[in-house]
Coordinates of C-alpha atoms in Angstrom, one line a residue:
Chain A
X1281 CA 12.7 45.6 -5.8
X1282 CA 10.0 46.8 -3.6
X1283 CA 9.4 45.7 0.1
X1284 CA 11.1 42.4 0.9
X1285 CA 8.8 40.0 2.6
X1286 CA 9.7 37.7 5.6
X1287 CA 9.2 34.7 3.4
X1288 CA 11.8 36.1 1.0
X1289 CA 14.3 36.6 3.9
X1290 CA 13.6 32.9 4.9
X1291 CA 14.1 31.7 1.3
X1292 CA 17.6 33.4 1.1
X1293 CA 18.4 31.9 4.6
X1294 CA 17.5 28.6 3.2
X1295 CA 19.6 29.2 0.2
X1296 CA 22.6 30.0 2.4
X1297 CA 22.2 26.4 4.0
X1298 CA 23.8 25.1 0.9
X1299 CA 26.8 27.5 0.8
X1300 CA 29.8 25.4 -0.4
X1301 CA 27.8 22.1 -1.0
X1302 CA 29.1 21.7 -4.6
X1303 CA 27.9 18.5 -6.3
X1304 CA 25.7 17.4 -3.4
X1305 CA 22.1 16.1 -3.5
X1306 CA 19.9 18.7 -1.9
X1307 CA 16.8 17.2 -0.5
X1308 CA 14.6 20.1 0.7
X1309 CA 11.3 19.1 2.4
X1310 CA 8.7 21.8 2.0
X1311 CA 8.1 25.0 0.0
X1312 CA 10.7 27.4 1.6
X1313 CA 13.6 24.8 1.7
X1314 CA 12.9 24.0 -2.0
X1315 CA 12.8 27.6 -3.0
X1316 CA 16.1 28.1 -1.0
X1317 CA 17.8 25.1 -2.7
X1318 CA 16.6 26.2 -6.1
X1319 CA 17.7 29.7 -5.4
X1320 CA 21.1 28.5 -4.3
X1321 CA 21.6 26.6 -7.6
X1322 CA 20.7 29.5 -9.7
X1323 CA 23.2 31.8 -7.8
X1324 CA 26.1 30.5 -5.9
X1325 CA 25.8 26.7 -6.0
X1326 CA 25.4 25.8 -9.6
X1327 CA 26.5 22.3 -9.0
X1328 CA 23.7 21.2 -6.6
X1329 CA 21.6 18.2 -7.6
X1330 CA 17.9 18.4 -7.1
X1331 CA 15.1 15.9 -7.6
X1332 CA 11.5 16.5 -8.6
X1333 CA 10.3 14.7 -5.5
X1334 CA 9.5 11.7 -7.4
X1335 CA 12.3 9.7 -9.2
X1336 CA 14.0 12.2 -11.5
X1337 CA 16.9 14.5 -11.0
X1338 CA 16.2 17.8 -13.0
X1339 CA 18.4 20.5 -14.1
X1340 CA 17.4 24.2 -13.3
X1341 CA 15.9 24.1 -16.9
X1342 CA 13.8 21.1 -15.8
X1343 CA 15.8 18.7 -18.1
X1344 CA 16.0 15.2 -16.7
X1345 CA 19.6 14.6 -15.8
X1346 CA 19.3 11.5 -13.7
X1347 CA 17.2 8.7 -12.2
X1348 CA 16.9 8.6 -8.4
X1349 CA 14.0 6.3 -7.2
X1350 CA 13.7 5.8 -3.5
X1351 CA 16.1 2.9 -3.3
X1352 CA 18.9 5.1 -4.9
X1353 CA 18.0 7.8 -2.5
X1354 CA 18.9 5.5 0.3
X1355 CA 22.2 4.8 -1.4
X1356 CA 23.0 8.5 -1.5
X1357 CA 21.9 8.8 2.2
X1358 CA 24.4 6.0 3.1
X1359 CA 27.1 7.4 0.8
X1360 CA 26.6 10.7 2.5
X1361 CA 26.8 13.3 -0.3
X1362 CA 23.4 14.8 0.6
X1363 CA 22.0 17.7 2.6
X1364 CA 18.5 17.2 3.8
X1365 CA 16.3 20.0 5.2
X1366 CA 13.6 18.4 7.2
X1367 CA 10.5 19.8 9.1
X1368 CA 10.1 19.1 12.8
X1369 CA 7.0 18.7 14.8
X1370 CA 9.4 19.1 17.9
X1371 CA 13.0 20.0 18.3
X1372 CA 15.1 20.3 21.3
X1373 CA 18.3 22.3 22.3
X1374 CA 20.6 19.6 21.0
X1375 CA 18.6 19.3 17.8
X1376 CA 16.8 16.1 18.5
X1377 CA 13.8 16.1 16.2
X1378 CA 10.4 14.4 16.4
X1379 CA 8.2 13.6 13.4
X1380 CA 6.9 10.3 14.8
X1381 CA 4.2 11.1 17.3
X1382 CA 3.1 13.3 20.3
X1383 CA 2.8 11.6 23.7
X1384 CA 3.6 8.1 24.8
X1385 CA 4.7 6.1 21.6
X1386 CA 2.7 3.2 22.9
X1387 CA -0.5 5.3 22.8
X1388 CA 0.1 8.6 21.2
X1389 CA -2.2 11.6 21.7
X1390 CA -1.4 12.5 18.2
X1391 CA 0.1 10.2 15.6
X1392 CA 2.4 11.9 13.0
X1393 CA 4.3 10.4 10.0
X1394 CA 6.5 8.0 11.7
X1395 CA 10.3 7.9 11.7
X1396 CA 10.5 8.2 8.0
X1397 CA 14.2 8.6 7.1
X1398 CA 15.0 10.9 9.9
X1399 CA 17.2 8.4 12.0
X1400 CA 19.2 7.5 8.8
X1401 CA 19.6 11.0 7.5
X1402 CA 20.9 12.4 10.8
X1403 CA 23.4 9.7 11.4
X1404 CA 24.7 9.7 7.8
X1405 CA 25.0 13.2 6.4
X1406 CA 24.4 17.0 6.9
X1407 CA 20.9 17.9 8.1
X1408 CA 19.2 21.2 8.6
X1409 CA 15.7 22.0 9.8
X1410 CA 13.0 24.4 8.6
X1411 CA 10.3 25.5 11.0
X1412 CA 7.8 27.8 9.5
X1413 CA 6.1 28.7 12.8
X1414 CA 8.8 29.2 15.5
X1415 CA 6.9 28.6 18.9
X1416 CA 7.2 26.8 22.2
X1417 CA 5.2 23.8 21.0
X1418 CA 7.9 23.1 18.5
X1419 CA 11.0 24.3 20.4
X1420 CA 10.6 22.0 23.4
X1421 CA 12.8 21.0 26.4
X1422 CA 12.6 17.4 25.5
X1423 CA 11.0 15.8 22.3
X1424 CA 8.6 12.9 22.9
X1425 CA 10.3 10.6 20.4
X1426 CA 13.8 11.1 18.8
X1427 CA 13.4 10.6 15.2
X1428 CA 16.3 12.8 14.0
X1429 CA 19.4 12.4 16.2
X1430 CA 20.7 15.5 18.2
X1431 CA 24.2 16.2 19.3
X1432 CA 23.7 14.7 22.8
X1433 CA 22.7 11.4 21.2
X1434 CA 25.1 11.5 18.2
X1435 CA 27.3 8.4 17.4
X1436 CA 29.4 7.5 14.5
X1437 CA 31.6 9.6 12.2
X1438 CA 29.0 11.3 10.0
X1439 CA 26.5 13.2 12.3
X1440 CA 26.3 16.7 11.1
X1441 CA 23.5 19.0 12.2
X1442 CA 23.9 22.3 10.4
X1443 CA 21.4 24.8 11.0
X1444 CA 17.7 25.5 11.9
X1445 CA 15.9 28.1 9.9
X1446 CA 12.6 29.5 11.2
X1447 CA 10.2 32.3 10.3
X1448 CA 11.9 34.4 13.1
X1449 CA 15.6 33.5 13.1
X1450 CA 18.6 31.4 12.0
X1451 CA 20.0 29.1 14.6
X1452 CA 22.9 26.6 14.8
X1453 CA 24.8 24.4 17.3
X1454 CA 28.1 26.1 17.2
X1455 CA 28.6 26.2 21.0
X1456 CA 31.1 24.2 23.2
X1457 CA 28.4 21.6 24.1
X1458 CA 26.5 21.9 20.8
X1459 CA 23.5 23.3 22.4
X1460 CA 21.4 25.7 20.1
X1461 CA 22.2 29.3 19.7
X1462 CA 20.7 32.2 17.6
X1463 CA 22.9 33.1 14.7
X1464 CA 20.8 35.9 13.4
X1465 CA 17.2 37.2 13.7
X1466 CA 15.4 38.2 10.7
X1467 CA 14.8 42.0 10.1
X1468 CA 12.0 43.3 12.2
X1469 CA 12.5 40.5 14.8
X1470 CA 13.9 41.1 18.2
X1471 CA 16.1 38.6 20.1
X1472 CA 13.5 38.7 22.9
X1473 CA 10.8 37.4 20.4
X1474 CA 12.9 34.3 19.6
X1475 CA 13.8 33.6 23.3
X1476 CA 10.1 33.9 24.3
X1477 CA 8.9 31.6 21.5
X1478 CA 11.5 28.9 22.4
X1479 CA 10.9 26.5 25.3
X1480 CA 14.4 26.2 26.4
X1481 CA 17.2 28.7 26.9
X1482 CA 19.1 29.8 23.8
X1483 CA 22.6 31.1 23.5
X1484 CA 22.4 34.7 22.2
X1485 CA 25.8 36.3 22.9
X1486 CA 26.6 37.4 19.3
X1487 CA 23.4 37.8 17.3
X1488 CA 23.4 39.2 13.9
X1489 CA 20.6 40.2 11.5
X1490 CA 19.7 37.8 8.8
X1491 CA 20.8 39.3 5.4
X1492 CA 18.2 40.5 2.9
X1493 CA 18.0 38.7 -0.4
X1494 CA 20.0 40.4 -3.2
X1495 CA 18.2 42.0 -6.1
X1496 CA 19.0 39.1 -8.2
X1497 CA 17.6 36.7 -5.7
X1498 CA 14.4 38.7 -5.4
X1499 CA 14.0 38.7 -9.1
X1500 CA 14.4 35.0 -9.3
X1501 CA 11.9 34.3 -6.4
X1502 CA 9.4 36.6 -7.9
X1503 CA 9.5 35.9 -11.6
X1504 CA 11.0 32.3 -11.9
X1505 CA 10.8 30.3 -8.8
X1506 CA 7.5 31.4 -7.3
X1507 CA 5.6 33.9 -9.3
X1508 CA 2.3 32.8 -7.6
X1509 CA 3.7 34.0 -4.3
X1510 CA 3.0 30.9 -2.4
X1511 CA 5.9 31.6 -0.1
X1512 CA 4.1 34.5 1.4
X1513 CA 1.2 32.2 2.4
X1514 CA 3.5 29.9 4.2
X1515 CA 5.3 32.6 6.1
X1516 CA 3.5 35.8 7.0
X1517 CA 5.0 39.0 8.3
Chain B
X868 CA 5.5 -22.8 -18.6
X869 CA 3.1 -22.6 -15.7
X870 CA 0.1 -20.5 -15.9
X871 CA -0.2 -18.6 -12.6
X872 CA -3.4 -16.6 -13.2
X873 CA -5.6 -16.2 -10.2
X874 CA -8.4 -14.0 -9.0
X875 CA -8.1 -11.6 -6.0
X876 CA -10.3 -14.0 -4.0
X877 CA -8.1 -16.9 -4.8
X878 CA -5.1 -15.1 -3.5
X879 CA -6.8 -14.2 -0.4
X880 CA -7.9 -17.7 0.1
X881 CA -4.3 -18.7 0.3
X882 CA -3.6 -16.3 3.2
X883 CA -4.2 -17.3 6.8
X884 CA -4.8 -15.7 10.1
X885 CA -1.6 -14.6 11.9
X886 CA 0.5 -14.5 8.7
X887 CA 3.0 -11.7 8.1
X888 CA 2.0 -10.0 4.9
X889 CA 4.2 -7.5 3.0
X890 CA 2.5 -5.0 0.8
X891 CA 4.4 -3.2 -2.0
X892 CA 4.2 0.3 -3.3
X893 CA 5.1 3.5 -1.3
X894 CA 2.6 5.8 0.5
X895 CA -0.2 6.4 -1.8
X896 CA 1.5 5.0 -4.9
X897 CA 1.1 1.7 -6.7
X898 CA -0.5 -0.2 -3.9
X899 CA -2.2 -3.4 -4.6
X900 CA -5.5 -2.0 -3.6
X901 CA -7.7 -4.6 -5.4
X902 CA -5.9 -7.4 -3.3
X903 CA -6.3 -5.2 -0.2
X904 CA -10.1 -4.8 -0.8
X905 CA -10.2 -8.6 -1.3
X906 CA -8.7 -9.0 2.1
X907 CA -11.3 -6.5 3.6
X908 CA -14.0 -8.8 2.3
X909 CA -12.4 -11.8 3.9
X910 CA -12.5 -13.1 7.5
X911 CA -8.6 -12.9 7.7
X912 CA -7.4 -11.5 11.1
X913 CA -4.4 -11.1 13.3
X914 CA -2.1 -10.2 10.5
X915 CA 1.3 -8.6 10.8
X916 CA 1.4 -6.2 8.0
X917 CA 4.8 -4.8 6.6
X918 CA 4.4 -1.8 4.5
X919 CA 5.8 1.6 3.4
X920 CA 2.3 2.6 4.4
X921 CA -0.4 4.3 2.5
X922 CA -4.2 3.8 2.5
X923 CA -3.6 -0.1 2.5
X924 CA -2.6 0.3 6.2
X925 CA -5.4 2.6 7.4
X926 CA -8.0 0.3 5.6
X927 CA -6.7 -2.9 7.1
X928 CA -6.4 -1.4 10.6
X929 CA -9.9 -0.1 10.5
X930 CA -11.3 -3.5 9.3
X931 CA -9.7 -5.2 12.3
X932 CA -7.2 -7.3 10.3
X933 CA -4.1 -6.0 11.8
X934 CA -2.4 -7.2 15.0
X935 CA 1.0 -5.7 14.4
X936 CA 2.3 -3.1 11.9
X937 CA 5.9 -2.9 10.6
X938 CA 6.3 0.4 9.0
X939 CA 8.7 3.4 8.4
X940 CA 5.8 5.9 7.8
X941 CA 2.1 5.9 6.9
X942 CA 1.1 8.8 4.5
X943 CA -1.2 9.6 1.7
X944 CA 1.5 11.9 0.1
X945 CA -0.8 14.8 -0.9
X946 CA -2.6 14.4 2.5
X947 CA 0.1 13.9 5.1
X948 CA -1.7 11.7 7.5
X949 CA -4.0 8.6 7.1
X950 CA -6.9 9.2 9.5
X951 CA -7.7 5.5 10.0
X952 CA -4.1 4.7 10.9
X953 CA -4.0 7.6 13.3
X954 CA -7.1 6.3 15.0
X955 CA -5.6 2.8 15.3
X956 CA -2.4 4.3 16.9
X957 CA -4.2 6.7 19.1
X958 CA -6.5 4.0 20.5
X959 CA -3.5 1.7 20.8
X960 CA -5.4 -1.0 18.9
X961 CA -2.4 -2.3 17.1
X962 CA 1.2 -3.3 18.0
X963 CA 3.9 -1.6 16.0
X964 CA 7.4 -1.9 14.9
X965 CA 8.3 1.6 13.6
X966 CA 11.6 1.7 11.6
X967 CA 13.7 4.1 9.7
X968 CA 12.9 3.7 6.0
X969 CA 16.4 2.6 5.2
X970 CA 16.3 0.0 8.0
X971 CA 13.1 -1.4 6.5
X972 CA 14.7 -1.8 3.2
X973 CA 17.7 -3.5 4.9
X974 CA 15.4 -5.9 6.6
X975 CA 13.8 -6.9 3.3
X976 CA 17.2 -7.4 1.8
X977 CA 18.4 -9.6 4.6
X978 CA 15.3 -11.8 4.2
X979 CA 15.7 -11.9 0.5
X980 CA 19.4 -12.8 0.9
X981 CA 18.6 -15.5 3.6
X982 CA 20.8 -13.6 6.1
X983 CA 19.8 -13.2 9.7
X984 CA 20.6 -9.5 9.6
X985 CA 22.4 -6.8 7.6
X986 CA 24.4 -3.9 9.2
X987 CA 23.3 -0.4 8.9
X988 CA 24.0 3.0 10.6
X989 CA 20.4 4.1 10.6
X990 CA 18.7 3.9 13.9
X991 CA 21.8 4.6 16.0
X992 CA 21.2 7.3 18.5
X993 CA 17.5 7.5 17.8
X994 CA 14.4 6.2 19.6
X995 CA 14.0 3.3 17.0
X996 CA 16.2 1.1 19.1
X997 CA 14.7 2.3 22.5
X998 CA 11.2 1.5 21.3
X999 CA 12.1 -1.9 19.9
X1000 CA 14.3 -3.6 22.4
X1001 CA 14.4 -6.7 20.2
X1002 CA 16.8 -4.7 17.7
X1003 CA 20.4 -5.3 18.5
X1004 CA 23.7 -3.8 17.4
X1005 CA 26.8 -5.6 16.2
X1006 CA 30.5 -4.6 16.2
X1007 CA 32.5 -4.4 13.1
X1008 CA 35.1 -7.0 13.2
X1009 CA 37.4 -4.9 11.1
X1010 CA 37.4 -1.6 13.0
X1011 CA 35.1 -2.0 16.0
X1012 CA 32.4 0.4 14.8
X1013 CA 29.0 -0.4 16.4
X1014 CA 26.2 -0.7 13.8
X1015 CA 22.6 -1.8 14.0
X1016 CA 22.2 -5.4 13.1
X1017 CA 18.8 -5.0 11.2
X1018 CA 17.1 -8.3 11.4
X1019 CA 15.5 -9.9 8.3
X1020 CA 12.0 -9.0 7.7
X1021 CA 10.7 -12.4 6.8
X1022 CA 7.3 -12.4 5.0
X1023 CA 4.7 -15.2 4.6
X1024 CA 3.3 -13.5 1.7
X1025 CA 3.9 -10.4 -0.5
X1026 CA 1.3 -8.5 -2.4
X1027 CA 2.4 -6.1 -5.1
X1028 CA 0.8 -4.2 -8.0
X1029 CA 2.7 -3.5 -11.3
X1030 CA 1.6 -2.2 -14.6
X1031 CA 1.9 -5.3 -16.8
X1032 CA 2.7 -9.0 -16.4
X1033 CA 2.5 -12.2 -18.3
X1034 CA 0.7 -15.2 -17.2
X1035 CA 3.9 -16.9 -15.9
X1036 CA 4.8 -14.1 -13.4
X1037 CA 7.1 -12.0 -15.3
X1038 CA 6.1 -8.4 -14.3
X1039 CA 6.8 -4.9 -15.4
X1040 CA 6.7 -1.4 -13.9
X1041 CA 6.2 1.5 -16.4
X1042 CA 6.3 4.4 -13.9
X1043 CA 9.4 6.2 -12.8
X1044 CA 10.0 4.2 -9.5
X1045 CA 10.1 0.5 -8.9
X1046 CA 9.7 1.2 -5.1
X1047 CA 10.7 -2.0 -3.2
X1048 CA 8.4 -4.5 -4.9
X1049 CA 11.2 -6.9 -5.9
X1050 CA 12.6 -6.8 -2.4
X1051 CA 9.1 -7.8 -1.0
X1052 CA 8.9 -10.6 -3.4
X1053 CA 12.4 -12.0 -2.5
X1054 CA 11.7 -11.7 1.2
X1055 CA 8.4 -13.8 1.0
X1056 CA 7.4 -17.4 0.8
X1057 CA 4.4 -16.7 -1.5
X1058 CA 4.4 -13.9 -4.0
X1059 CA 1.4 -12.4 -5.5
X1060 CA 1.5 -9.7 -8.2
X1061 CA -1.7 -7.9 -9.5
X1062 CA -1.4 -5.9 -12.6
X1063 CA -3.4 -3.5 -14.9
X1064 CA -3.2 -6.0 -17.7
X1065 CA -1.8 -9.5 -18.5
X1066 CA -0.1 -9.6 -21.9
X1067 CA 1.9 -12.0 -23.9
X1068 CA 5.5 -12.3 -22.9
X1069 CA 6.7 -10.8 -26.1
X1070 CA 4.5 -7.7 -25.7
X1071 CA 6.3 -6.9 -22.4
X1072 CA 9.3 -5.6 -24.3
X1073 CA 7.5 -4.5 -27.6
X1074 CA 7.5 -0.8 -26.5
X1075 CA 9.4 -0.8 -23.3
X1076 CA 13.1 -1.4 -22.3
X1077 CA 13.9 -4.8 -20.6
X1078 CA 15.0 -2.9 -17.5
X1079 CA 11.3 -2.3 -16.8
X1080 CA 10.9 -6.0 -16.0
X1081 CA 11.1 -5.8 -12.2
X1082 CA 9.9 -9.3 -11.4
X1083 CA 10.7 -12.6 -13.1
X1084 CA 8.7 -15.7 -12.8
X1085 CA 10.9 -17.4 -10.2
X1086 CA 9.8 -14.5 -7.8
X1087 CA 6.1 -14.8 -8.4
X1088 CA 3.5 -17.6 -7.5
X1089 CA 0.4 -15.9 -8.6
X1090 CA -0.7 -13.2 -11.2
X1091 CA -3.9 -11.3 -11.0
X1092 CA -5.3 -9.1 -13.7
X1093 CA -7.0 -6.2 -11.9
X1094 CA -7.5 -3.2 -14.1
X1095 CA -7.8 -0.2 -11.8
X1096 CA -6.4 -2.4 -9.1
X1097 CA -4.2 0.3 -7.5
X1098 CA -7.1 2.8 -7.3
X1099 CA -7.2 5.3 -5.7
X1100 CA -3.4 5.2 -5.3
X1101 CA -1.2 6.2 -8.4
X1102 CA -0.3 3.8 -11.1
X1103 CA 1.5 5.9 -13.6
X1104 CA 1.5 5.9 -16.6
X1105 CA -1.8 4.0 -16.6
X1106 CA -3.4 6.6 -14.2
X1107 CA -2.4 9.0 -11.5
X1108 CA -3.6 9.2 -8.0
X1109 CA -7.3 9.8 -7.8
X1110 CA -6.9 12.9 -5.6
X1111 CA -10.7 13.6 -5.4
X1112 CA -11.5 10.2 -4.4
X1113 CA -8.6 10.2 -1.9
X1114 CA -9.9 13.4 -0.3
X1115 CA -13.4 11.8 0.0
X1116 CA -11.7 8.8 1.6
X1117 CA -9.7 11.0 4.0
X1118 CA -12.8 13.1 4.9
X1119 CA -14.9 10.0 5.7
X1120 CA -12.1 8.3 7.6
X1121 CA -11.7 11.4 9.7
X1122 CA -15.2 11.1 11.0
X1123 CA -16.4 8.0 12.8
X1124 CA -19.9 8.9 12.0
X1125 CA -19.3 9.0 8.3
X1126 CA -17.0 6.0 7.9
X1127 CA -19.6 3.3 8.0
X1128 CA -21.4 5.0 5.2
X1129 CA -18.2 5.0 3.1
X1130 CA -17.7 1.3 3.9
X1131 CA -21.3 0.5 2.8
X1132 CA -21.0 2.5 -0.4
X1133 CA -17.5 1.5 -1.7
X1134 CA -16.2 -1.5 0.2
X1135 CA -19.1 -3.9 0.8
X1136 CA -19.5 -5.2 -2.8
X1137 CA -17.3 -6.7 -5.3
X1138 CA -14.2 -5.1 -6.9
X1139 CA -16.5 -4.4 -10.0
X1140 CA -18.9 -2.7 -7.7
X1141 CA -16.1 -0.6 -6.1
X1142 CA -14.7 0.6 -9.5
X1143 CA -18.2 1.4 -10.8
X1144 CA -19.0 3.4 -7.6
X1145 CA -15.6 5.1 -7.4
X1146 CA -15.7 6.2 -11.2
X1147 CA -19.5 6.9 -11.1

């Protein structure tokens, strides 16, 4: 299938986020999470539901199969059968995420989007994160504003942070105190690279290598889902 | 039945300094921009604006109309950040109540149902509550679970833009998403709907299913015919977002040197002047 790019490894890692999801609404924010969710649906998770980002649920053949305006998205959020993959301007070791602003909220040095749905998503259903540029400005000791709720602030019965996929590695919170650990580094990445690009200590006792996409996945990515190769512009080697 | 037709300027004349104004739509989608532009031309000030924010928010902030903003986000959708809103925040020139999107909807529902609050999980554990100490939690009397008691977001006035309406205030969306325009109207004392075209009542359902009638006349006090009245935000199927114009807006808004020129050119005349310049 030719040389596998880093972006293709990331897409497969994003697809793996949805393993076992079944009839769940996948809400991927951004290109790589979207490719991952669509890849999962075309391979191992045929029952996933996906919207067009507006108000329609579309099958993998782009047939409209449902109506999901924002108010009904909020119903699914509260109902819980949803897995969102959000971005993060900042994220800390317990998975607290910031998309609100940088600096003091009263007078930010940089205003971002605002809380959006991050507080409700993280308190209601499974949440993962996608970080296309893994670095110490994103992976910080403490976030300036808690938009998405991390494990040390989690309350209620439904909080469920799953994984963080970046251009370097796959991480999760499967430690005794739910602080972040490296699950796997992408082929060509050293554990040291991930540690040096992260602004807090990471557990790294049992680090694997992120799997390569299968031939079927590569074919789908290259010929069906992203023939223009946008993925390789978002994630470079 | 009452004829509720008005002009944008007549709507704005019914608004007063210090009011809490809800603005419908979502991001850069189906915003009542002609009514917003009429507000920009007016001497109104000290407003509390409640909005799933798009360019309505940036424009009103830059014009000095906003004392306080209640929002879940402000975005131009295809352009992530509104530069005018960013400047207002980064210079601390407005007070804010920043909410989770679901909490925002919950507050509108509470107001529409004449309830002091509605319970919701969203917000727990996040900084929404730390930054807004006025927000309280409540314990379930059934199982003791602690929940956010989202207070009603009462509005003095709601401004929304739909595709069609009749002169009595029955109004229709023809795009894929109603957004929350009906909730804004239910939460408000005075409700104004602008639309692309006013038609006879019977024509509303001539070619469209009855489910598209989002607002009925008991939810509406004034109807304004403003073709192009959502420009440059989207108003499908009548028109999509004017991406090129939005880019020009964002570019000018990013540069304090260029912004006065944009205001002079596009926002200093009448609505007709605006549409002519914008499409020219």
